[in-house]
């Protein structure tokens, strides 16, 4: 089995999937941060394709960057100056060839994540 990476973003304040949220994926190697791809969530709060497909999987450290501020702006959440949550980076390691699912539960004033299945 080869590994791959997926996510799911839920807007816990509105009680629905976070549609239209931009996500960037980076690979971290020491002090080097290499951008691998950008995706946008669909109506289900997921990306239409795997964030890191099996053909490109490599063990290592990665970072998902969720552009929460732009999403909240698009949803009409009253902006603060500066917005409490704008860009949410999640850095994590993938140590084995497995399905890594890294969901984000998001509200204007907080978020949580976990290794899902």
PDB file of C-alpha atoms in Angstrom:
ATOM      1  CA  UNK A   1       0.000   0.000   0.000  1.00  0.00           C
ATOM      2  CA  UNK A   2       1.248   3.457  -0.820  1.00  0.00           C
ATOM      3  CA  UNK A   3       0.485   6.482   1.329  1.00  0.00           C
ATOM      4  CA  UNK A   4      -1.607   9.499   0.456  1.00  0.00           C
ATOM      5  CA  UNK A   5      -3.061  12.601   2.127  1.00  0.00           C
ATOM      6  CA  UNK A   6      -6.613  13.964   2.340  1.00  0.00           C
ATOM      7  CA  UNK A   7      -8.445  16.596   4.376  1.00  0.00           C
ATOM      8  CA  UNK A   8     -11.961  17.699   5.248  1.00  0.00           C
ATOM      9  CA  UNK A   9     -12.828  21.205   6.509  1.00  0.00           C
ATOM     10  CA  UNK A  10     -15.976  21.794   8.536  1.00  0.00           C
ATOM     11  CA  UNK A  11     -17.260  25.237   9.502  1.00  0.00           C
ATOM     12  CA  UNK A  12     -18.351  24.549  13.075  1.00  0.00           C
ATOM     13  CA  UNK A  13     -19.793  28.054  13.563  1.00  0.00           C
ATOM     14  CA  UNK A  14     -22.200  27.652  10.648  1.00  0.00           C
ATOM     15  CA  UNK A  15     -22.636  23.884  10.994  1.00  0.00           C
ATOM     16  CA  UNK A  16     -21.669  23.003   7.425  1.00  0.00           C
ATOM     17  CA  UNK A  17     -18.764  21.991   5.194  1.00  0.00           C
ATOM     18  CA  UNK A  18     -16.343  24.825   4.407  1.00  0.00           C
ATOM     19  CA  UNK A  19     -16.768  25.210   0.650  1.00  0.00           C
ATOM     20  CA  UNK A  20     -14.310  27.362  -1.294  1.00  0.00           C
ATOM     21  CA  UNK A  21     -11.465  27.339   1.245  1.00  0.00           C
ATOM     22  CA  UNK A  22      -8.009  27.454  -0.337  1.00  0.00           C
ATOM     23  CA  UNK A  23      -5.388  25.019   0.961  1.00  0.00           C
ATOM     24  CA  UNK A  24      -1.671  24.964   0.173  1.00  0.00           C
ATOM     25  CA  UNK A  25       0.553  21.931   0.727  1.00  0.00           C
ATOM     26  CA  UNK A  26       4.263  22.265   1.497  1.00  0.00           C
ATOM     27  CA  UNK A  27       7.003  19.721   2.088  1.00  0.00           C
ATOM     28  CA  UNK A  28       9.409  20.696   4.854  1.00  0.00           C
ATOM     29  CA  UNK A  29      13.054  19.615   4.634  1.00  0.00           C
ATOM     30  CA  UNK A  30      15.163  21.267   7.318  1.00  0.00           C
ATOM     31  CA  UNK A  31      14.835  25.008   6.698  1.00  0.00           C
ATOM     32  CA  UNK A  32      13.457  24.485   3.177  1.00  0.00           C
ATOM     33  CA  UNK A  33       9.718  24.825   2.611  1.00  0.00           C
ATOM     34  CA  UNK A  34       8.734  23.644  -0.882  1.00  0.00           C
ATOM     35  CA  UNK A  35       5.241  24.396  -2.234  1.00  0.00           C
ATOM     36  CA  UNK A  36       3.712  21.264  -3.775  1.00  0.00           C
ATOM     37  CA  UNK A  37       0.177  22.329  -4.721  1.00  0.00           C
ATOM     38  CA  UNK A  38      -2.861  24.479  -4.051  1.00  0.00           C
ATOM     39  CA  UNK A  39      -6.401  23.141  -3.899  1.00  0.00           C
ATOM     40  CA  UNK A  40      -9.842  24.487  -2.992  1.00  0.00           C
ATOM     41  CA  UNK A  41     -12.507  22.650  -1.009  1.00  0.00           C
ATOM     42  CA  UNK A  42     -15.711  21.577  -2.724  1.00  0.00           C
ATOM     43  CA  UNK A  43     -19.327  21.666  -1.480  1.00  0.00           C
ATOM     44  CA  UNK A  44     -18.549  18.789   0.913  1.00  0.00           C
ATOM     45  CA  UNK A  45     -15.543  20.614   2.434  1.00  0.00           C
ATOM     46  CA  UNK A  46     -13.152  18.169   0.762  1.00  0.00           C
ATOM     47  CA  UNK A  47     -10.799  18.533  -2.181  1.00  0.00           C
ATOM     48  CA  UNK A  48     -11.780  16.910  -5.464  1.00  0.00           C
ATOM     49  CA  UNK A  49      -8.486  15.006  -5.515  1.00  0.00           C
ATOM     50  CA  UNK A  50      -6.076  13.735  -2.898  1.00  0.00           C
ATOM     51  CA  UNK A  51      -3.903  16.531  -1.544  1.00  0.00           C
ATOM     52  CA  UNK A  52      -0.864  14.305  -1.873  1.00  0.00           C
ATOM     53  CA  UNK A  53      -1.592  11.385  -4.210  1.00  0.00           C
ATOM     54  CA  UNK A  54      -0.062   7.949  -3.731  1.00  0.00           C
ATOM     55  CA  UNK A  55       2.200   8.390  -6.773  1.00  0.00           C
ATOM     56  CA  UNK A  56       3.858  11.391  -5.072  1.00  0.00           C
ATOM     57  CA  UNK A  57       3.874  10.141  -1.480  1.00  0.00           C
ATOM     58  CA  UNK A  58       7.138  10.309   0.463  1.00  0.00           C
ATOM     59  CA  UNK A  59       7.696  10.003   4.184  1.00  0.00           C
ATOM     60  CA  UNK A  60       8.577  13.292   5.812  1.00  0.00           C
ATOM     61  CA  UNK A  61       7.326  16.525   7.305  1.00  0.00           C
ATOM     62  CA  UNK A  62       4.552  18.467   5.588  1.00  0.00           C
ATOM     63  CA  UNK A  63       2.503  21.568   6.187  1.00  0.00           C
ATOM     64  CA  UNK A  64      -1.078  22.247   5.204  1.00  0.00           C
ATOM     65  CA  UNK A  65      -1.905  25.952   5.104  1.00  0.00           C
ATOM     66  CA  UNK A  66      -5.616  26.737   5.353  1.00  0.00           C
ATOM     67  CA  UNK A  67      -6.598  30.227   4.170  1.00  0.00           C
ATOM     68  CA  UNK A  68      -9.300  30.704   6.803  1.00  0.00           C
ATOM     69  CA  UNK A  69      -9.485  34.506   6.673  1.00  0.00           C
ATOM     70  CA  UNK A  70     -10.327  34.630   2.976  1.00  0.00           C
ATOM     71  CA  UNK A  71     -12.934  31.900   3.513  1.00  0.00           C
ATOM     72  CA  UNK A  72     -14.502  33.782   6.442  1.00  0.00           C
ATOM     73  CA  UNK A  73     -14.528  36.994   4.390  1.00  0.00           C
ATOM     74  CA  UNK A  74     -16.339  35.190   1.559  1.00  0.00           C
ATOM     75  CA  UNK A  75     -18.905  33.851   4.044  1.00  0.00           C
ATOM     76  CA  UNK A  76     -19.690  37.360   5.256  1.00  0.00           C
ATOM     77  CA  UNK A  77     -18.183  36.974   8.718  1.00  0.00           C
ATOM     78  CA  UNK A  78     -17.581  40.516   9.947  1.00  0.00           C
ATOM     79  CA  UNK A  79     -13.857  41.179   9.624  1.00  0.00           C
ATOM     80  CA  UNK A  80     -11.719  42.354  12.493  1.00  0.00           C
ATOM     81  CA  UNK A  81      -8.547  44.296  11.960  1.00  0.00           C
ATOM     82  CA  UNK A  82      -6.553  42.158  12.082  1.00  0.00           C
ATOM     83  CA  UNK A  83      -8.689  39.023  11.802  1.00  0.00           C
ATOM     84  CA  UNK A  84      -8.115  36.655  14.746  1.00  0.00           C
ATOM     85  CA  UNK A  85      -7.639  33.635  12.455  1.00  0.00           C
ATOM     86  CA  UNK A  86      -6.309  34.371   9.002  1.00  0.00           C
ATOM     87  CA  UNK A  87      -3.873  31.707   7.815  1.00  0.00           C
ATOM     88  CA  UNK A  88      -3.872  28.412   9.739  1.00  0.00           C
ATOM     89  CA  UNK A  89      -0.699  26.318   9.256  1.00  0.00           C
ATOM     90  CA  UNK A  90      -0.665  22.676  10.372  1.00  0.00           C
ATOM     91  CA  UNK A  91       2.748  20.991  10.361  1.00  0.00           C
ATOM     92  CA  UNK A  92       2.802  17.215  10.748  1.00  0.00           C
ATOM     93  CA  UNK A  93       4.853  14.153   9.913  1.00  0.00           C
ATOM     94  CA  UNK A  94       3.999  11.152   7.764  1.00  0.00           C
ATOM     95  CA  UNK A  95       6.182   8.261   8.904  1.00  0.00           C
ATOM     96  CA  UNK A  96       4.635   5.309   7.089  1.00  0.00           C
ATOM     97  CA  UNK A  97       2.934   4.524   3.802  1.00  0.00           C
ATOM     98  CA  UNK A  98      -0.666   4.910   4.956  1.00  0.00           C
ATOM     99  CA  UNK A  99      -3.731   7.066   4.405  1.00  0.00           C
ATOM    100  CA  UNK A 100      -3.224  10.290   6.331  1.00  0.00           C
ATOM    101  CA  UNK A 101      -6.415  12.274   6.814  1.00  0.00           C
ATOM    102  CA  UNK A 102      -5.904  15.688   8.445  1.00  0.00           C
ATOM    103  CA  UNK A 103      -9.275  17.392   8.966  1.00  0.00           C
ATOM    104  CA  UNK A 104      -9.840  20.939  10.214  1.00  0.00           C
ATOM    105  CA  UNK A 105     -12.778  22.031  12.360  1.00  0.00           C
ATOM    106  CA  UNK A 106     -12.961  25.794  11.923  1.00  0.00           C
ATOM    107  CA  UNK A 107     -14.758  28.774  13.452  1.00  0.00           C
ATOM    108  CA  UNK A 108     -13.845  32.481  13.395  1.00  0.00           C
ATOM    109  CA  UNK A 109     -12.202  32.204  16.824  1.00  0.00           C
ATOM    110  CA  UNK A 110     -10.818  28.685  17.017  1.00  0.00           C
ATOM    111  CA  UNK A 111      -9.919  25.480  15.244  1.00  0.00           C
ATOM    112  CA  UNK A 112      -8.960  21.894  15.982  1.00  0.00           C
ATOM    113  CA  UNK A 113      -7.470  19.034  14.048  1.00  0.00           C
ATOM    114  CA  UNK A 114      -6.595  15.384  14.501  1.00  0.00           C
ATOM    115  CA  UNK A 115      -5.337  12.417  12.539  1.00  0.00           C
ATOM    116  CA  UNK A 116      -8.495  10.999  11.056  1.00  0.00           C
ATOM    117  CA  UNK A 117      -9.214   7.851   9.126  1.00  0.00           C
TER     118      UNK A 117
END
